[in-house]
XYZ file of C-alpha atoms in Angstrom:
597
model
C 42.386 39.829 -27.788
C 39.928 39.142 -24.878
C 40.541 36.584 -22.431
C 38.831 33.384 -23.589
C 37.815 30.976 -21.134
C 38.260 27.181 -22.121
C 36.169 24.642 -20.599
C 34.445 21.317 -20.639
C 30.461 21.994 -20.204
C 30.153 18.037 -20.899
C 30.199 14.917 -18.102
C 33.041 13.203 -18.431
C 36.750 13.785 -18.890
C 38.031 14.789 -22.175
C 39.424 11.782 -23.791
C 43.239 11.207 -23.486
C 45.658 9.366 -26.083
C 47.507 6.270 -25.038
C 50.653 5.666 -26.274
C 52.128 2.344 -26.358
C 55.824 1.979 -26.951
C 56.718 -1.626 -28.221
C 59.488 -3.676 -27.576
C 61.377 -6.791 -28.923
C 61.303 -8.528 -25.326
C 64.456 -10.733 -25.779
C 66.162 -10.036 -22.914
C 70.307 -10.303 -23.209
C 70.926 -7.625 -25.305
C 68.440 -7.131 -27.922
C 65.299 -5.094 -25.146
C 67.980 -3.472 -23.562
C 69.851 -1.935 -26.758
C 66.268 -0.638 -27.751
C 64.719 0.474 -24.572
C 65.919 4.186 -24.808
C 65.128 4.604 -28.764
C 61.876 2.474 -28.367
C 60.604 4.944 -25.207
C 62.004 8.600 -27.198
C 60.025 7.410 -30.296
C 56.882 7.096 -27.243
C 57.977 10.777 -25.897
C 58.491 12.303 -29.311
C 54.764 11.260 -30.734
C 53.036 12.744 -27.401
C 55.132 15.896 -27.912
C 53.983 15.983 -31.607
C 50.287 15.488 -30.733
C 49.842 17.522 -27.379
C 51.930 20.620 -29.173
C 49.542 20.613 -32.403
C 46.231 19.179 -30.812
C 43.340 20.668 -29.000
C 39.746 19.631 -28.131
C 37.192 21.765 -29.802
C 36.288 22.984 -26.444
C 39.856 24.435 -26.649
C 41.461 22.391 -23.487
C 44.659 20.841 -24.164
C 44.792 17.356 -25.622
C 46.874 15.007 -22.914
C 48.824 11.774 -23.896
C 49.660 9.136 -21.492
C 52.497 7.398 -22.004
C 52.611 3.629 -20.511
C 54.723 3.372 -17.443
C 57.561 0.516 -19.494
C 57.825 -0.801 -22.833
C 55.936 -3.729 -23.737
C 57.521 -6.610 -24.994
C 54.876 -9.503 -23.753
C 51.071 -9.710 -22.865
C 51.741 -8.869 -19.087
C 53.167 -5.114 -19.820
C 50.490 -5.197 -22.593
C 47.803 -5.661 -19.542
C 49.694 -3.497 -17.363
C 48.966 -0.083 -19.868
C 45.551 -1.251 -20.658
C 44.708 -0.711 -16.923
C 46.715 2.253 -16.867
C 45.302 3.837 -20.290
C 41.490 2.728 -18.617
C 42.230 4.457 -15.444
C 43.057 7.342 -16.875
C 40.511 7.634 -19.522
C 42.394 6.854 -22.614
C 40.157 7.090 -25.850
C 42.635 6.275 -28.777
C 45.813 4.192 -29.031
C 49.021 4.675 -30.631
C 51.629 1.838 -30.741
C 55.093 2.814 -32.137
C 58.140 0.862 -32.375
C 61.591 0.830 -34.176
C 62.213 -2.771 -34.232
C 60.688 -6.169 -34.561
C 57.779 -6.974 -31.851
C 55.908 -10.295 -31.149
C 52.421 -8.760 -32.403
C 49.666 -11.016 -31.036
C 51.362 -11.013 -27.660
C 51.736 -6.921 -27.487
C 48.788 -5.680 -29.102
C 45.687 -2.888 -28.045
C 42.893 -6.086 -28.467
C 39.984 -3.525 -27.168
C 37.473 -3.494 -29.719
C 36.200 -0.244 -28.999
C 39.483 1.941 -28.884
C 40.501 3.308 -32.750
C 44.355 2.159 -33.337
C 47.417 3.632 -35.188
C 50.810 1.731 -34.967
C 53.597 3.300 -36.124
C 56.570 1.481 -37.133
C 60.302 3.002 -37.619
C 61.437 3.013 -41.099
C 64.953 1.687 -40.071
C 67.370 -0.699 -41.799
C 69.122 -1.445 -38.168
C 65.707 -3.330 -36.735
C 62.928 -4.338 -38.673
C 60.201 -2.364 -37.610
C 58.617 -2.361 -40.990
C 58.189 -6.192 -40.401
C 56.598 -5.597 -36.953
C 54.424 -3.001 -38.798
C 53.131 -5.646 -41.586
C 53.176 -8.569 -39.032
C 50.644 -6.578 -36.427
C 48.506 -5.307 -39.041
C 48.100 -8.659 -40.273
C 47.439 -9.676 -36.807
C 45.301 -7.257 -36.051
C 43.159 -7.561 -39.842
C 42.766 -11.033 -38.765
C 41.227 -10.766 -35.719
C 38.777 -7.842 -36.664
C 40.556 -4.931 -34.681
C 41.399 -2.988 -37.715
C 44.319 -0.571 -37.457
C 45.732 2.620 -39.540
C 49.487 1.804 -40.408
C 51.812 4.331 -40.077
C 55.357 3.861 -41.869
C 57.657 6.951 -43.475
C 58.304 6.816 -46.998
C 62.187 7.541 -46.470
C 64.732 5.113 -44.546
C 66.074 6.592 -41.133
C 68.519 5.933 -38.498
C 67.744 3.986 -35.771
C 68.837 6.974 -33.472
C 67.254 9.603 -35.347
C 64.292 10.912 -33.176
C 62.889 13.177 -35.635
C 59.253 12.579 -37.018
C 59.045 12.842 -40.726
C 56.703 15.035 -42.262
C 54.903 12.086 -43.759
C 54.478 10.553 -40.310
C 53.678 13.413 -38.641
C 50.389 14.518 -41.066
C 49.028 10.741 -40.697
C 49.543 10.752 -36.805
C 47.587 14.077 -36.513
C 44.953 13.090 -39.180
C 44.309 9.162 -36.845
C 44.484 11.408 -33.747
C 41.837 13.851 -34.768
C 39.785 11.181 -36.016
C 40.283 8.985 -32.398
C 39.793 11.586 -30.481
C 36.125 12.616 -32.282
C 34.990 9.337 -31.680
C 36.363 9.276 -28.096
C 34.803 12.414 -27.520
C 31.277 11.553 -28.693
C 31.139 8.238 -26.970
C 28.681 8.359 -24.011
C 26.860 11.976 -25.099
C 23.377 12.385 -25.833
C 21.839 13.738 -29.035
C 18.856 15.817 -27.929
C 16.019 15.764 -29.848
C 13.509 18.950 -28.804
C 11.037 17.891 -30.795
C 9.991 15.289 -33.478
C 9.696 15.347 -37.043
C 9.945 18.590 -39.198
C 7.607 18.492 -42.257
C 7.903 15.376 -42.739
C 11.996 14.784 -43.637
C 12.940 11.777 -42.900
C 16.490 13.362 -41.298
C 14.538 14.426 -38.445
C 13.862 10.419 -37.373
C 16.210 9.376 -34.618
C 17.224 6.518 -35.240
C 18.861 4.950 -32.214
C 20.438 2.141 -33.541
C 22.455 4.250 -35.358
C 23.349 6.664 -32.345
C 24.023 3.256 -30.669
C 26.385 1.385 -32.744
C 27.586 3.249 -34.501
C 28.721 6.607 -32.910
C 28.363 5.176 -29.043
C 25.567 7.362 -27.862
C 22.343 7.629 -26.416
C 19.333 9.564 -27.460
C 17.342 11.652 -25.341
C 13.617 13.535 -26.259
C 12.054 16.646 -25.135
C 8.919 17.907 -26.580
C 8.606 21.374 -27.443
C 5.644 22.211 -24.902
C 8.749 22.385 -22.238
C 9.997 25.668 -24.100
C 6.525 26.855 -23.034
C 6.596 25.507 -19.532
C 9.944 26.955 -18.909
C 8.985 30.382 -20.161
C 5.779 30.727 -18.382
C 7.477 29.214 -15.131
C 10.508 31.424 -15.474
C 12.468 28.556 -15.647
C 15.601 30.622 -16.889
C 18.344 32.557 -15.530
C 16.598 35.808 -15.201
C 19.788 37.987 -14.547
C 21.603 36.412 -17.578
C 17.820 36.816 -19.419
C 17.887 40.542 -19.464
C 21.657 41.056 -20.558
C 21.352 39.122 -23.347
C 17.907 41.137 -24.263
C 20.487 43.774 -23.838
C 22.893 42.926 -26.261
C 20.576 41.423 -28.626
C 18.974 44.702 -28.864
C 22.427 46.564 -28.854
C 23.993 44.444 -31.827
C 21.815 42.380 -33.460
C 20.765 44.837 -36.734
C 17.386 45.030 -37.913
C 16.896 44.405 -41.862
C 13.697 45.022 -44.074
C 10.768 43.549 -43.592
C 9.938 41.335 -47.005
C 6.087 40.654 -46.024
C 3.206 42.127 -47.452
C 1.213 45.047 -45.288
C -1.757 42.331 -44.081
C 1.144 40.517 -42.810
C 3.291 42.619 -41.112
C 3.750 42.225 -37.471
C 3.066 45.503 -35.150
C 6.397 46.924 -33.493
C 4.937 45.266 -29.625
C 4.801 41.883 -31.579
C 8.188 42.135 -32.731
C 9.388 43.485 -29.712
C 7.848 40.315 -27.733
C 9.060 37.461 -30.316
C 12.980 38.959 -29.581
C 12.103 38.459 -25.703
C 10.779 35.270 -26.312
C 13.661 33.855 -28.535
C 16.155 35.408 -26.579
C 14.331 33.008 -23.901
C 14.356 29.892 -26.578
C 17.802 30.106 -26.696
C 18.259 30.358 -22.741
C 16.151 27.723 -22.613
C 17.648 25.052 -25.735
C 20.957 25.591 -24.290
C 20.306 25.209 -20.407
C 18.547 21.429 -21.744
C 21.876 20.284 -23.461
C 24.110 20.986 -20.896
C 22.427 22.171 -18.069
C 22.637 25.191 -16.282
C 23.649 25.527 -11.927
C 22.090 28.839 -11.695
C 18.480 26.898 -12.446
C 18.924 24.865 -9.270
C 19.165 28.179 -6.995
C 15.532 28.821 -8.596
C 14.679 25.567 -7.112
C 14.949 23.406 -10.089
C 17.207 21.190 -9.503
C 16.058 18.442 -12.030
C 15.961 20.809 -14.718
C 19.891 22.362 -13.315
C 21.234 19.088 -15.081
C 20.677 19.270 -18.652
C 20.784 16.368 -20.668
C 24.902 16.096 -21.344
C 23.630 16.935 -25.209
C 26.746 17.062 -27.743
C 24.388 17.949 -30.383
C 20.690 18.826 -30.580
C 18.113 19.560 -32.850
C 15.043 22.169 -33.155
C 11.875 20.770 -34.964
C 10.309 24.186 -34.935
C 8.216 23.739 -38.431
C 5.559 23.721 -37.965
C 4.164 22.731 -34.666
C 5.868 25.565 -33.022
C 6.152 27.996 -35.887
C 2.969 28.067 -36.494
C 1.961 29.754 -33.233
C 5.287 30.887 -31.951
C 8.457 32.727 -33.069
C 10.711 30.470 -34.915
C 13.752 29.209 -33.885
C 16.387 30.801 -36.086
C 17.640 32.951 -33.523
C 18.130 30.587 -31.395
C 19.925 28.398 -33.549
C 21.786 30.627 -35.295
C 23.141 32.212 -31.917
C 23.941 28.938 -29.979
C 26.244 27.534 -33.332
C 27.609 30.556 -33.679
C 31.029 31.110 -31.815
C 30.059 33.967 -29.598
C 27.101 35.714 -27.583
C 26.026 38.106 -24.757
C 28.179 35.836 -22.465
C 31.384 36.541 -24.988
C 33.675 34.482 -27.415
C 32.816 30.819 -26.456
C 32.502 27.138 -28.200
C 29.542 26.800 -30.448
C 26.802 24.462 -29.867
C 26.066 21.878 -32.758
C 21.830 22.888 -32.626
C 20.114 21.505 -35.966
C 17.481 23.212 -37.878
C 14.450 21.255 -38.197
C 16.125 18.371 -35.828
C 17.605 17.320 -38.965
C 19.823 14.710 -36.762
C 21.488 13.477 -39.232
C 22.878 17.069 -40.049
C 23.554 17.445 -36.400
C 25.824 14.500 -36.716
C 27.663 15.832 -39.283
C 28.163 19.481 -37.950
C 29.179 17.646 -35.124
C 32.206 15.914 -36.972
C 33.067 19.089 -38.616
C 33.155 20.617 -35.473
C 35.348 17.851 -33.340
C 37.726 17.698 -36.443
C 38.467 21.096 -37.003
C 37.370 23.201 -33.713
C 35.481 25.588 -35.639
C 31.585 26.562 -35.935
C 29.618 24.926 -38.816
C 26.984 26.117 -41.060
C 23.792 24.526 -41.421
C 22.672 24.994 -44.984
C 19.864 23.715 -47.403
C 21.137 22.869 -50.618
C 18.718 24.410 -52.599
C 19.999 24.859 -55.937
C 22.050 24.487 -58.865
C 22.729 27.496 -60.929
C 23.863 26.480 -64.561
C 25.700 29.245 -66.229
C 23.558 29.732 -68.966
C 20.221 29.939 -66.212
C 22.552 32.792 -64.300
C 22.772 34.553 -68.288
C 19.126 34.226 -68.943
C 17.953 35.476 -65.596
C 20.720 38.513 -65.063
C 21.949 38.881 -68.451
C 25.498 38.358 -66.812
C 28.053 35.619 -67.667
C 29.722 33.750 -64.341
C 33.469 34.239 -63.963
C 36.415 32.695 -62.156
C 36.008 30.033 -59.941
C 32.104 30.344 -60.685
C 32.555 30.070 -64.867
C 30.695 26.282 -64.637
C 28.165 26.933 -62.084
C 27.340 27.226 -58.588
C 25.292 25.534 -55.980
C 23.270 28.239 -53.816
C 23.519 26.911 -50.259
C 20.177 28.626 -48.173
C 19.649 28.010 -44.665
C 15.988 28.284 -43.734
C 17.107 31.678 -41.831
C 19.285 29.944 -38.881
C 23.317 29.655 -39.791
C 26.520 30.518 -37.588
C 27.430 33.891 -38.222
C 30.954 32.884 -37.990
C 29.599 31.670 -41.729
C 29.855 35.689 -42.810
C 33.558 35.392 -43.535
C 33.896 37.896 -41.416
C 37.378 36.742 -39.367
C 40.246 37.035 -41.676
C 43.856 35.335 -41.430
C 46.635 37.344 -43.669
C 43.887 39.290 -45.105
C 41.656 36.338 -46.108
C 38.408 35.356 -44.622
C 38.165 32.216 -42.675
C 35.880 30.725 -39.475
C 38.695 30.137 -36.691
C 38.678 28.176 -33.696
C 36.964 30.304 -31.159
C 39.850 30.611 -28.915
C 41.412 32.887 -31.893
C 39.114 34.787 -32.502
C 38.916 38.727 -31.804
C 36.324 41.046 -30.193
C 36.683 43.160 -33.634
C 35.834 39.893 -35.516
C 32.618 38.919 -33.481
C 31.763 43.099 -34.275
C 32.318 42.271 -37.941
C 30.454 39.087 -37.961
C 27.512 40.899 -36.151
C 27.980 44.038 -38.426
C 27.733 41.771 -41.722
C 24.279 40.129 -40.954
C 20.961 41.406 -40.646
C 17.621 39.729 -38.915
C 14.829 40.402 -41.001
C 11.456 39.323 -39.608
C 10.402 35.920 -40.782
C 8.487 35.300 -43.971
C 4.477 34.430 -44.053
C 4.909 30.867 -43.557
C 6.430 31.640 -40.215
C 2.727 32.599 -38.934
C 4.088 32.952 -35.199
C 6.764 35.571 -36.225
C 10.381 35.948 -35.273
C 13.715 37.024 -37.015
C 16.071 34.963 -39.593
C 19.444 35.828 -40.573
C 20.386 37.308 -43.345
C 24.171 37.495 -45.047
C 26.197 36.629 -47.846
C 29.239 34.506 -47.135
C 32.933 35.899 -48.127
C 33.966 34.349 -51.317
C 37.690 32.400 -51.340
C 37.148 30.344 -47.971
C 37.786 26.816 -48.921
C 34.883 24.650 -47.614
C 34.101 21.274 -47.315
C 30.098 20.190 -47.516
C 29.180 17.021 -46.078
C 26.077 14.815 -44.906
C 25.358 11.827 -43.479
C 22.398 10.114 -45.161
C 20.630 6.755 -43.674
C 20.311 4.382 -46.509
C 17.822 0.616 -46.230
C 20.048 -1.982 -46.723
C 23.126 -0.640 -45.990
C 23.437 1.610 -42.902
C 24.921 5.015 -42.844
C 26.530 6.350 -45.557
C 28.637 9.706 -45.540
C 29.076 11.991 -48.664
C 30.982 15.049 -49.061
C 32.829 17.672 -51.852
C 35.440 20.218 -51.102
C 35.470 23.104 -52.498
C 34.949 27.070 -52.042
C 32.913 29.796 -51.491
C 32.429 32.289 -54.237
C 30.767 35.983 -54.234
C 28.512 36.984 -57.060
C 28.491 40.603 -58.380
C 26.172 42.278 -56.291
C 23.073 42.669 -58.641
C 23.496 39.293 -59.423
C 23.426 37.955 -56.275
C 19.855 39.736 -55.483
C 18.287 38.714 -58.417
C 19.279 35.110 -57.614
C 18.692 35.715 -53.446
C 15.454 37.351 -54.509
C 14.069 34.210 -56.706
C 14.577 32.081 -52.982
C 13.790 33.833 -50.253
C 16.023 37.591 -49.458
C 15.847 37.322 -45.578
C 17.801 34.173 -45.480
C 21.955 33.630 -45.290
C 23.325 32.894 -48.415
C 27.009 30.676 -49.271
C 27.518 30.803 -52.813
C 29.398 26.866 -53.771
C 31.664 25.720 -56.386
C 33.020 22.201 -55.510
C 36.290 21.128 -56.773
C 36.266 19.175 -60.211
C 37.279 16.112 -61.078
C 35.667 15.641 -64.253
C 34.705 11.955 -63.834
C 31.393 10.549 -61.892
C 29.172 12.735 -59.087
C 32.571 15.169 -59.938
C 31.944 15.518 -63.273
C 30.636 19.024 -63.242
C 28.845 21.194 -60.589
C 25.541 20.011 -62.062
C 26.470 16.266 -61.118
C 27.219 17.339 -57.979
C 23.843 18.661 -56.992
C 22.568 15.669 -58.637
C 24.079 13.335 -56.850
C 23.453 14.795 -53.034
C 21.403 12.496 -51.270
C 19.399 15.171 -48.759
C 17.609 18.649 -48.923
C 20.478 19.914 -46.225
C 24.138 19.540 -46.118
C 26.652 20.843 -43.005
C 29.540 23.282 -44.149
C 32.777 23.307 -42.630
C 35.589 25.461 -42.581
C 38.983 24.245 -44.667
C 39.274 21.128 -46.904
C 38.867 18.515 -44.697
C 36.966 15.430 -46.536
C 40.124 13.635 -45.673
C 39.615 13.971 -42.275
C 36.076 12.887 -42.268
C 36.830 10.073 -44.187
C 39.468 8.990 -41.696
C 36.515 9.357 -38.695
C 34.144 7.485 -40.872
C 36.457 4.598 -41.156
C 36.960 4.493 -37.716
C 33.023 3.991 -36.966
C 32.658 1.733 -39.993
C 30.706 4.201 -42.687
C 30.965 4.063 -45.973
C 31.354 7.001 -48.151
C 29.473 7.150 -51.334
C 31.009 10.080 -52.864
C 34.024 12.514 -52.234
C 36.267 14.920 -54.065
C 39.644 14.048 -51.980
C 42.847 13.434 -53.192
C 43.895 9.694 -52.894
C 46.962 10.611 -51.500
C 45.013 12.159 -48.645
C 43.123 9.227 -47.655
C 43.988 7.126 -44.256
C 41.923 4.350 -43.722
C 42.829 1.011 -41.567
C 45.130 -1.782 -43.638
C 41.930 -3.810 -43.588
C 40.156 -2.061 -46.174
C 42.954 -2.838 -49.006
C 42.175 -6.914 -48.731
C 38.651 -5.612 -49.848
C 39.807 -4.626 -53.436
C 43.098 -2.358 -53.649
C 42.163 -1.296 -56.949
C 38.622 -0.493 -56.014
C 38.862 1.860 -53.144
C 35.008 3.078 -53.068
C 33.830 -0.589 -53.087
C 36.419 -1.488 -50.816
C 35.157 0.594 -48.450
C 31.392 -0.162 -48.627
C 32.936 -4.278 -48.273
C 35.111 -3.721 -45.166
C 32.405 -1.632 -43.576
C 29.753 -4.258 -43.999
C 32.140 -6.950 -43.275
C 33.298 -5.199 -39.733
C 29.751 -3.979 -38.282
C 29.571 -0.827 -36.814
C 32.060 -0.038 -34.296
C 29.990 -0.208 -31.157
C 27.157 -3.086 -32.473
């Protein structure tokens, strides 16, 4: 395996997790007897999180423990100040005993919070947990309550599996929320082909995500190309790598629209420059300062971006598919590295959903059009064959406009099964397999400026989660998601269906897990309820993690097929209707308002 660097390419340190050991403050025997078990809980919690979590850039997750146990407001304030200085972005309060909630609680309204109350009989940790959650709810400072199913002895330093799962689920979501805060979304262009998801709603970014919006006209690409504002040495290396590793597929255009070999060669040169420029616009490049472009060298501190492309760009210049596909992949001419979140058509709502998935899983994300529902009857009519296995009740054709992360080929493996890995686990041979599984097809006729699109088919058997943020008037942002699997169709069936759409684009055949009810009554219902033409597709069944993050940000979930046992939201939600969790989600989010609003 190659040596893979892990760096923070954005401004600001990575957020840390603050651990707050809270204690019964009564001296004269009570506090003294609890000091050791309380601090041991904090140490065990920090070790669990540090041992099992990494940031999406591969850097280790650091935990900061309060200097002392917290028995009252003065110690709570000292802990808060320490956390502020050390860049803590979320807190976990732990205790095995009764404490004084209002005097010891974390009152930062923007800090995601969890409380682990030890399930033991010697001291009433559960009583404190209930009182503390009640105090948080009364003050409108929702906290995630963690309470083990089984009673433990007061000296038991182990963390039960159910408690571990909730600590990790909360921490992943909390780190995602804290990582986004203060970063930028960079719009490269404006609205593509009238797609509403391209409209950058600054209120959404500021109030719900704590992010800022940055804008660059696509003419900036022309300026940088014509004036050579990119690393020329890297460009030569990237172009040579591209010529060696990007396989060219058949040209589907009619003879009168086929571009000459000279034009295609020029397209590749432009497309490689576009990739360098988009990356530099997002995160900056110190090499540009050496060329005399100090301002351009800074970048926009963009944790996510989107490229308008169609049609203002693509009617005249090569399309953005190579740029988008390579940047969103976990590797390029510089080797294996963290993928960038860059949305096709500047669909910033899909970019945000991609960002959610990336920060929660540390993996590349697939940008996809939710193109077609193929029923078993329709497939039989056009191919003469029956769908079988997971696909027996129909499939959803996720076929992107030509730019999808090459990780989506499914050519990375674990125990012989197709996966999409965090970049630090990817091998050089898996990079070659992903490239080998991808053809670069000359762009079809409506990309009048030429270019090339990725063409691959995702391997079957991968657990996937399809998700999307939508903005709804009268509600605000809403998350929808569907857990399911990729499937492979017989080659002749795939070819027949693929040719009816666009054979130059990457295909993921997706089958959602069905519940028999509502939006998940059948595959058609999932397609019918989907709220946009786009989706982000993440490896793994991560719907529960997405829902936890959405609750932190106060974004309700309109549809999901996650087992209720996996859901984890603040206790505040149950007060809005424990027997109606979806309705309670909407009511709780509306009552609280956005996290930063």
